[in-house]
């Protein structure tokens, strides 16, 4: 039987160690010396917490094609750096205005708003340096493809654009289709990029990449819907952050439109879509299957 708990624990521990090693003043000092306060803020927003699900997806997708975990780690660190940057910026007063993240003060509370903005900027920039490094992959063409994929997942047509659509929805309202598009960008695009990055590391052919993309898009929808459900049903203590904020801020979610019970049924159907996309890969994709199921069943 696939041991998903061990997979997630091992990946989280290795990502934590990897981030510890790359987010140091020594590693970040080029061409000038890195500001110590900035490095400390970057580390505060990245270390000591988080399930590291996006690096796990990179690892699991790459493993289908025989790529060892150690060879996908740097790419996973890049994806996680982008994710952590997005959390730092999302927590700012001008965005979601959160005081708590992963059970600790958010970066702008632990430091200040300007430092938090720069910490996010530093993590986003460094992510692409990680992908461009030969430590990530020896083939420059593969590294270019990885960079391109992460750009698509995190930019104006992906995560950043989805965040903008979310803000617009608070002001003007959304249709059901608008919500789906916004969530596929804000949350789903980086999940999609994570899976595709793993496939690119494994030199996946077009057919395999298409199937994994279908899986990733469904998994992204499942993750976001589960997150929206948790915002309604979970406690702040369990989540390590404030809950109930979607309704308080007038955020547009599927849960708000169809209710908790129907949303849970919809979540199960989405997970089935994700699992169906993996049918051609056999047991090699058991890790990805376990992650999709986890997205639907998580309690924090």
mmCIF file of C-alpha atoms in Angstrom:
data_model
loop_
_atom_site.group_PDB
_atom_site.id
_atom_site.type_symbol
_atom_site.label_atom_id
_atom_site.label_comp_id
_atom_site.label_asym_id
_atom_site.label_seq_id
_atom_site.Cartn_x
_atom_site.Cartn_y
_atom_site.Cartn_z
ATOM 1 C CA UNK A 1 0.000 0.000 0.000
ATOM 2 C CA UNK A 2 1.227 3.490 -0.840
ATOM 3 C CA UNK A 3 2.451 5.314 2.299
ATOM 4 C CA UNK A 4 1.323 8.858 1.608
ATOM 5 C CA UNK A 5 2.005 10.059 5.147
ATOM 6 C CA UNK A 6 5.658 9.066 4.783
ATOM 7 C CA UNK A 7 5.856 10.698 1.349
ATOM 8 C CA UNK A 8 4.556 14.031 2.562
ATOM 9 C CA UNK A 9 6.710 13.989 5.704
ATOM 10 C CA UNK A 10 9.885 13.096 3.817
ATOM 11 C CA UNK A 11 9.288 15.677 1.119
ATOM 12 C CA UNK A 12 8.497 18.405 3.658
ATOM 13 C CA UNK A 13 11.660 17.639 5.615
ATOM 14 C CA UNK A 14 13.844 17.693 2.501
ATOM 15 C CA UNK A 15 12.277 20.918 1.232
ATOM 16 C CA UNK A 16 12.776 22.527 4.648
ATOM 17 C CA UNK A 17 16.453 21.561 4.623
ATOM 18 C CA UNK A 18 16.823 22.692 1.020
ATOM 19 C CA UNK A 19 15.300 26.106 1.736
ATOM 20 C CA UNK A 20 17.464 26.434 4.844
ATOM 21 C CA UNK A 21 20.511 25.925 2.638
ATOM 22 C CA UNK A 22 19.602 28.251 -0.242
ATOM 23 C CA UNK A 23 18.079 31.094 1.778
ATOM 24 C CA UNK A 24 21.245 32.303 3.473
ATOM 25 C CA UNK A 25 23.099 35.595 3.225
ATOM 26 C CA UNK A 26 26.036 33.728 1.705
ATOM 27 C CA UNK A 27 23.944 32.114 -1.032
ATOM 28 C CA UNK A 28 22.008 35.296 -1.794
ATOM 29 C CA UNK A 29 24.965 37.701 -1.791
ATOM 30 C CA UNK A 30 25.695 38.419 -5.453
ATOM 31 C CA UNK A 31 26.797 40.837 -6.722
ATOM 32 C CA UNK A 32 26.470 42.737 -3.432
ATOM 33 C CA UNK A 33 26.032 41.554 0.156
ATOM 34 C CA UNK A 34 22.456 40.548 0.916
ATOM 35 C CA UNK A 35 20.731 42.684 3.549
ATOM 36 C CA UNK A 36 20.474 40.597 6.711
ATOM 37 C CA UNK A 37 16.995 41.867 7.605
ATOM 38 C CA UNK A 38 15.714 40.965 4.145
ATOM 39 C CA UNK A 39 17.176 37.453 4.324
ATOM 40 C CA UNK A 40 15.661 36.983 7.790
ATOM 41 C CA UNK A 41 12.234 38.043 6.495
ATOM 42 C CA UNK A 42 12.525 35.699 3.506
ATOM 43 C CA UNK A 43 13.336 32.859 5.874
ATOM 44 C CA UNK A 44 10.491 33.794 8.226
ATOM 45 C CA UNK A 45 8.038 33.561 5.341
ATOM 46 C CA UNK A 46 9.440 30.264 4.040
ATOM 47 C CA UNK A 47 10.695 28.090 6.886
ATOM 48 C CA UNK A 48 9.178 26.248 9.848
ATOM 49 C CA UNK A 49 5.839 25.356 8.410
ATOM 50 C CA UNK A 50 3.811 24.401 5.425
ATOM 51 C CA UNK A 51 2.961 21.020 3.965
ATOM 52 C CA UNK A 52 5.131 21.593 0.873
ATOM 53 C CA UNK A 53 2.467 20.144 -1.402
ATOM 54 C CA UNK A 54 3.681 21.811 -4.585
ATOM 55 C CA UNK A 55 7.213 20.380 -4.341
ATOM 56 C CA UNK A 56 5.571 17.054 -3.567
ATOM 57 C CA UNK A 57 3.636 17.274 -6.837
ATOM 58 C CA UNK A 58 6.870 18.053 -8.704
ATOM 59 C CA UNK A 59 8.473 15.014 -7.118
ATOM 60 C CA UNK A 60 5.544 12.686 -7.756
ATOM 61 C CA UNK A 61 5.120 13.675 -11.393
ATOM 62 C CA UNK A 62 8.850 13.327 -12.050
ATOM 63 C CA UNK A 63 8.899 9.928 -10.338
ATOM 64 C CA UNK A 64 6.484 8.540 -12.951
ATOM 65 C CA UNK A 65 9.357 8.857 -15.429
ATOM 66 C CA UNK A 66 12.010 7.439 -13.119
ATOM 67 C CA UNK A 67 13.447 10.739 -11.870
ATOM 68 C CA UNK A 68 14.860 10.271 -8.340
ATOM 69 C CA UNK A 69 13.611 12.615 -5.629
ATOM 70 C CA UNK A 70 17.031 14.248 -5.257
ATOM 71 C CA UNK A 71 16.992 15.306 -8.926
ATOM 72 C CA UNK A 72 13.647 17.071 -8.625
ATOM 73 C CA UNK A 73 14.392 18.853 -5.351
ATOM 74 C CA UNK A 74 15.800 22.112 -6.764
ATOM 75 C CA UNK A 75 12.804 22.550 -9.059
ATOM 76 C CA UNK A 76 10.575 21.869 -6.064
ATOM 77 C CA UNK A 77 12.378 24.555 -4.074
ATOM 78 C CA UNK A 78 11.752 27.017 -6.885
ATOM 79 C CA UNK A 79 8.018 26.300 -6.920
ATOM 80 C CA UNK A 80 7.828 26.527 -3.132
ATOM 81 C CA UNK A 81 9.674 29.847 -3.178
ATOM 82 C CA UNK A 82 7.046 31.261 -5.520
ATOM 83 C CA UNK A 83 4.287 29.870 -3.311
ATOM 84 C CA UNK A 84 5.828 31.418 -0.185
ATOM 85 C CA UNK A 85 6.260 34.771 -1.922
ATOM 86 C CA UNK A 86 2.573 34.701 -2.844
ATOM 87 C CA UNK A 87 1.576 34.029 0.770
ATOM 88 C CA UNK A 88 3.695 36.899 2.061
ATOM 89 C CA UNK A 89 2.099 39.308 -0.395
ATOM 90 C CA UNK A 90 -1.431 37.898 0.057
ATOM 91 C CA UNK A 91 -1.173 38.535 3.802
ATOM 92 C CA UNK A 92 -0.375 42.250 3.360
ATOM 93 C CA UNK A 93 -2.928 44.852 4.522
ATOM 94 C CA UNK A 94 -3.563 45.893 0.913
ATOM 95 C CA UNK A 95 -4.501 42.320 0.029
ATOM 96 C CA UNK A 96 -6.041 39.835 2.504
ATOM 97 C CA UNK A 97 -4.760 41.666 5.623
ATOM 98 C CA UNK A 98 -3.864 38.625 7.739
ATOM 99 C CA UNK A 99 -1.944 38.653 10.994
ATOM 100 C CA UNK A 100 -1.344 34.906 11.225
ATOM 101 C CA UNK A 101 0.208 32.375 8.857
ATOM 102 C CA UNK A 102 1.154 28.801 9.766
ATOM 103 C CA UNK A 103 0.490 29.641 13.415
ATOM 104 C CA UNK A 104 3.001 32.505 13.465
ATOM 105 C CA UNK A 105 2.852 36.265 12.829
ATOM 106 C CA UNK A 106 2.794 37.080 9.131
ATOM 107 C CA UNK A 107 5.937 38.667 7.714
ATOM 108 C CA UNK A 108 4.594 42.211 7.721
ATOM 109 C CA UNK A 109 3.661 41.776 11.395
ATOM 110 C CA UNK A 110 6.986 40.219 12.383
ATOM 111 C CA UNK A 111 8.922 42.869 10.432
ATOM 112 C CA UNK A 112 7.058 45.621 8.543
ATOM 113 C CA UNK A 113 5.126 46.065 5.311
ATOM 114 C CA UNK A 114 8.029 47.297 3.196
ATOM 115 C CA UNK A 115 10.245 44.424 4.313
ATOM 116 C CA UNK A 116 7.455 41.945 3.600
ATOM 117 C CA UNK A 117 7.061 43.285 0.057
ATOM 118 C CA UNK A 118 10.797 42.993 -0.538
ATOM 119 C CA UNK A 119 10.919 39.506 1.023
ATOM 120 C CA UNK A 120 8.283 38.363 -1.467
ATOM 121 C CA UNK A 121 10.175 40.029 -4.298
ATOM 122 C CA UNK A 122 13.371 38.295 -3.219
ATOM 123 C CA UNK A 123 11.773 34.849 -3.091
ATOM 124 C CA UNK A 124 10.096 35.259 -6.479
ATOM 125 C CA UNK A 125 13.330 36.386 -8.110
ATOM 126 C CA UNK A 126 15.435 33.675 -6.492
ATOM 127 C CA UNK A 127 13.022 30.988 -7.678
ATOM 128 C CA UNK A 128 14.005 31.581 -11.279
ATOM 129 C CA UNK A 129 17.669 31.571 -10.364
ATOM 130 C CA UNK A 130 17.174 28.094 -8.916
ATOM 131 C CA UNK A 131 15.543 26.824 -12.107
ATOM 132 C CA UNK A 132 18.245 28.393 -14.289
ATOM 133 C CA UNK A 133 21.043 26.734 -12.326
ATOM 134 C CA UNK A 134 22.779 23.588 -13.631
ATOM 135 C CA UNK A 135 22.043 22.162 -10.170
ATOM 136 C CA UNK A 136 18.424 21.931 -11.297
ATOM 137 C CA UNK A 137 19.076 20.058 -14.559
ATOM 138 C CA UNK A 138 22.201 19.634 -16.733
ATOM 139 C CA UNK A 139 20.361 20.346 -20.011
ATOM 140 C CA UNK A 140 19.906 24.099 -20.708
ATOM 141 C CA UNK A 141 16.877 23.387 -22.908
ATOM 142 C CA UNK A 142 15.132 21.640 -20.029
ATOM 143 C CA UNK A 143 15.987 24.520 -17.694
ATOM 144 C CA UNK A 144 14.480 27.007 -20.155
ATOM 145 C CA UNK A 145 11.319 24.910 -20.355
ATOM 146 C CA UNK A 146 11.115 24.838 -16.551
ATOM 147 C CA UNK A 147 11.496 28.607 -16.306
ATOM 148 C CA UNK A 148 8.839 29.114 -18.975
ATOM 149 C CA UNK A 149 6.456 26.824 -17.124
ATOM 150 C CA UNK A 150 6.879 28.620 -13.818
ATOM 151 C CA UNK A 151 6.441 32.006 -15.515
ATOM 152 C CA UNK A 152 3.114 30.815 -16.932
ATOM 153 C CA UNK A 153 1.986 29.475 -13.576
ATOM 154 C CA UNK A 154 2.884 32.542 -11.535
ATOM 155 C CA UNK A 155 2.359 35.514 -13.868
ATOM 156 C CA UNK A 156 -0.491 37.636 -15.180
ATOM 157 C CA UNK A 157 -2.119 34.642 -16.879
ATOM 158 C CA UNK A 158 -1.662 32.515 -13.777
ATOM 159 C CA UNK A 159 -1.425 33.141 -10.044
ATOM 160 C CA UNK A 160 -0.939 36.925 -10.083
ATOM 161 C CA UNK A 161 -3.736 37.385 -12.600
ATOM 162 C CA UNK A 162 -6.009 35.187 -10.526
ATOM 163 C CA UNK A 163 -5.326 37.306 -7.463
ATOM 164 C CA UNK A 164 -6.286 40.388 -9.466
ATOM 165 C CA UNK A 165 -9.519 38.730 -10.565
ATOM 166 C CA UNK A 166 -10.234 37.850 -6.937
ATOM 167 C CA UNK A 167 -9.891 41.490 -5.934
ATOM 168 C CA UNK A 168 -12.136 42.547 -8.809
ATOM 169 C CA UNK A 169 -14.724 39.989 -7.701
ATOM 170 C CA UNK A 170 -14.843 41.497 -4.218
ATOM 171 C CA UNK A 171 -15.716 44.836 -5.789
ATOM 172 C CA UNK A 172 -18.069 43.872 -8.582
ATOM 173 C CA UNK A 173 -19.270 40.310 -8.125
ATOM 174 C CA UNK A 174 -18.695 37.171 -10.171
ATOM 175 C CA UNK A 175 -20.702 34.658 -12.127
ATOM 176 C CA UNK A 176 -20.121 30.956 -11.497
ATOM 177 C CA UNK A 177 -17.892 30.729 -14.569
ATOM 178 C CA UNK A 178 -15.915 33.764 -13.413
ATOM 179 C CA UNK A 179 -15.245 32.086 -10.075
ATOM 180 C CA UNK A 180 -13.961 28.962 -11.811
ATOM 181 C CA UNK A 181 -11.624 30.978 -14.036
ATOM 182 C CA UNK A 182 -10.324 33.040 -11.122
ATOM 183 C CA UNK A 183 -9.640 29.987 -8.987
ATOM 184 C CA UNK A 184 -8.000 28.079 -11.838
ATOM 185 C CA UNK A 185 -5.541 30.960 -12.071
ATOM 186 C CA UNK A 186 -5.092 32.049 -8.449
ATOM 187 C CA UNK A 187 -4.609 28.570 -7.002
ATOM 188 C CA UNK A 188 -4.747 26.088 -9.849
ATOM 189 C CA UNK A 189 -2.083 27.587 -12.094
ATOM 190 C CA UNK A 190 0.795 26.956 -9.682
ATOM 191 C CA UNK A 191 -0.441 23.427 -8.967
ATOM 192 C CA UNK A 192 -0.642 22.872 -12.724
ATOM 193 C CA UNK A 193 2.891 24.220 -13.142
ATOM 194 C CA UNK A 194 4.194 21.970 -10.362
ATOM 195 C CA UNK A 195 2.934 18.799 -12.037
ATOM 196 C CA UNK A 196 4.072 19.906 -15.486
ATOM 197 C CA UNK A 197 7.518 20.835 -14.154
ATOM 198 C CA UNK A 198 7.877 17.306 -12.788
ATOM 199 C CA UNK A 199 6.833 15.903 -16.163
ATOM 200 C CA UNK A 200 9.309 18.146 -17.994
ATOM 201 C CA UNK A 201 12.099 16.949 -15.694
ATOM 202 C CA UNK A 202 11.172 13.438 -16.777
ATOM 203 C CA UNK A 203 11.130 14.251 -20.519
ATOM 204 C CA UNK A 204 7.451 13.359 -20.757
ATOM 205 C CA UNK A 205 6.059 13.026 -24.261
ATOM 206 C CA UNK A 206 3.106 15.124 -25.445
ATOM 207 C CA UNK A 207 0.507 12.495 -24.583
ATOM 208 C CA UNK A 208 1.773 11.990 -21.045
ATOM 209 C CA UNK A 209 2.091 15.729 -20.496
ATOM 210 C CA UNK A 210 -1.494 16.230 -21.656
ATOM 211 C CA UNK A 211 -2.800 13.592 -19.242
ATOM 212 C CA UNK A 212 -0.824 15.036 -16.349
ATOM 213 C CA UNK A 213 -2.060 18.514 -17.193
ATOM 214 C CA UNK A 214 -5.661 17.277 -17.015
ATOM 215 C CA UNK A 215 -4.885 15.714 -13.639
ATOM 216 C CA UNK A 216 -3.256 18.900 -12.364
ATOM 217 C CA UNK A 217 -6.115 21.141 -13.429
ATOM 218 C CA UNK A 218 -8.630 18.916 -11.633
ATOM 219 C CA UNK A 219 -6.374 18.660 -8.573
ATOM 220 C CA UNK A 220 -6.087 22.438 -8.475
ATOM 221 C CA UNK A 221 -9.869 22.795 -8.500
ATOM 222 C CA UNK A 222 -10.122 20.237 -5.717
ATOM 223 C CA UNK A 223 -7.529 21.997 -3.593
ATOM 224 C CA UNK A 224 -9.243 25.362 -3.888
ATOM 225 C CA UNK A 225 -12.708 23.995 -3.194
ATOM 226 C CA UNK A 226 -11.413 22.134 -0.145
ATOM 227 C CA UNK A 227 -9.727 25.348 1.029
ATOM 228 C CA UNK A 228 -12.974 27.279 0.647
ATOM 229 C CA UNK A 229 -14.817 24.604 2.613
ATOM 230 C CA UNK A 230 -12.232 24.758 5.381
ATOM 231 C CA UNK A 231 -12.602 28.530 5.575
ATOM 232 C CA UNK A 232 -16.255 27.905 6.450
ATOM 233 C CA UNK A 233 -15.966 24.778 8.607
ATOM 234 C CA UNK A 234 -12.522 24.735 10.268
ATOM 235 C CA UNK A 235 -11.226 26.643 13.286
ATOM 236 C CA UNK A 236 -8.402 29.168 13.175
ATOM 237 C CA UNK A 237 -6.409 26.953 15.561
ATOM 238 C CA UNK A 238 -6.633 23.998 13.180
ATOM 239 C CA UNK A 239 -5.763 26.092 10.135
ATOM 240 C CA UNK A 240 -2.972 28.174 11.685
ATOM 241 C CA UNK A 241 -4.582 31.282 10.171
ATOM 242 C CA UNK A 242 -7.807 33.233 10.403
ATOM 243 C CA UNK A 243 -10.929 31.529 9.062
ATOM 244 C CA UNK A 244 -14.309 32.875 8.022
ATOM 245 C CA UNK A 245 -12.647 35.689 6.123
ATOM 246 C CA UNK A 246 -14.090 34.868 2.720
ATOM 247 C CA UNK A 247 -17.631 35.718 3.787
ATOM 248 C CA UNK A 248 -16.506 38.690 5.852
ATOM 249 C CA UNK A 249 -14.697 40.201 2.861
ATOM 250 C CA UNK A 250 -17.387 39.327 0.346
ATOM 251 C CA UNK A 251 -15.086 36.927 -1.479
ATOM 252 C CA UNK A 252 -16.629 35.006 -4.338
ATOM 253 C CA UNK A 253 -16.430 31.236 -3.801
ATOM 254 C CA UNK A 254 -18.308 28.222 -5.058
ATOM 255 C CA UNK A 255 -19.165 27.290 -1.466
ATOM 256 C CA UNK A 256 -20.912 30.627 -0.990
ATOM 257 C CA UNK A 257 -22.999 29.965 -4.096
ATOM 258 C CA UNK A 258 -24.021 26.330 -3.696
ATOM 259 C CA UNK A 259 -23.617 25.631 0.022
ATOM 260 C CA UNK A 260 -21.408 23.297 2.026
ATOM 261 C CA UNK A 261 -23.194 19.992 1.335
ATOM 262 C CA UNK A 262 -23.365 20.435 -2.425
ATOM 263 C CA UNK A 263 -19.781 21.712 -2.487
ATOM 264 C CA UNK A 264 -18.610 18.518 -0.776
ATOM 265 C CA UNK A 265 -20.336 16.404 -3.404
ATOM 266 C CA UNK A 266 -18.803 18.522 -6.136
ATOM 267 C CA UNK A 267 -15.388 18.068 -4.537
ATOM 268 C CA UNK A 268 -15.666 14.287 -4.748
ATOM 269 C CA UNK A 269 -16.551 14.518 -8.440
ATOM 270 C CA UNK A 270 -13.536 16.725 -9.139
ATOM 271 C CA UNK A 271 -11.206 14.274 -7.391
ATOM 272 C CA UNK A 272 -12.625 11.488 -9.540
ATOM 273 C CA UNK A 273 -11.800 13.577 -12.618
ATOM 274 C CA UNK A 274 -8.213 13.892 -11.389
ATOM 275 C CA UNK A 275 -7.906 10.160 -10.782
ATOM 276 C CA UNK A 276 -9.384 9.331 -14.182
ATOM 277 C CA UNK A 277 -6.713 11.407 -15.901
ATOM 278 C CA UNK A 278 -4.039 9.116 -14.426
ATOM 279 C CA UNK A 279 -5.455 5.788 -15.602
ATOM 280 C CA UNK A 280 -2.790 5.247 -18.270
ATOM 281 C CA UNK A 281 0.104 5.489 -15.812
ATOM 282 C CA UNK A 282 -0.683 2.512 -13.596
ATOM 283 C CA UNK A 283 0.930 2.184 -10.151
ATOM 284 C CA UNK A 284 3.644 4.726 -11.062
ATOM 285 C CA UNK A 285 1.088 7.484 -10.455
ATOM 286 C CA UNK A 286 -0.056 6.247 -7.044
ATOM 287 C CA UNK A 287 1.656 9.201 -5.389
ATOM 288 C CA UNK A 288 -0.339 11.686 -7.441
ATOM 289 C CA UNK A 289 -3.522 9.728 -6.732
ATOM 290 C CA UNK A 290 -2.855 9.894 -3.006
ATOM 291 C CA UNK A 291 -2.274 13.637 -3.208
ATOM 292 C CA UNK A 292 -5.553 14.269 -5.033
ATOM 293 C CA UNK A 293 -7.416 12.278 -2.387
ATOM 294 C CA UNK A 294 -5.584 14.188 0.334
ATOM 295 C CA UNK A 295 -6.654 17.502 -1.177
ATOM 296 C CA UNK A 296 -10.270 16.489 -0.661
ATOM 297 C CA UNK A 297 -9.895 15.021 2.829
ATOM 298 C CA UNK A 298 -7.485 17.458 4.503
ATOM 299 C CA UNK A 299 -8.586 19.113 7.735
ATOM 300 C CA UNK A 300 -6.143 22.042 7.728
#
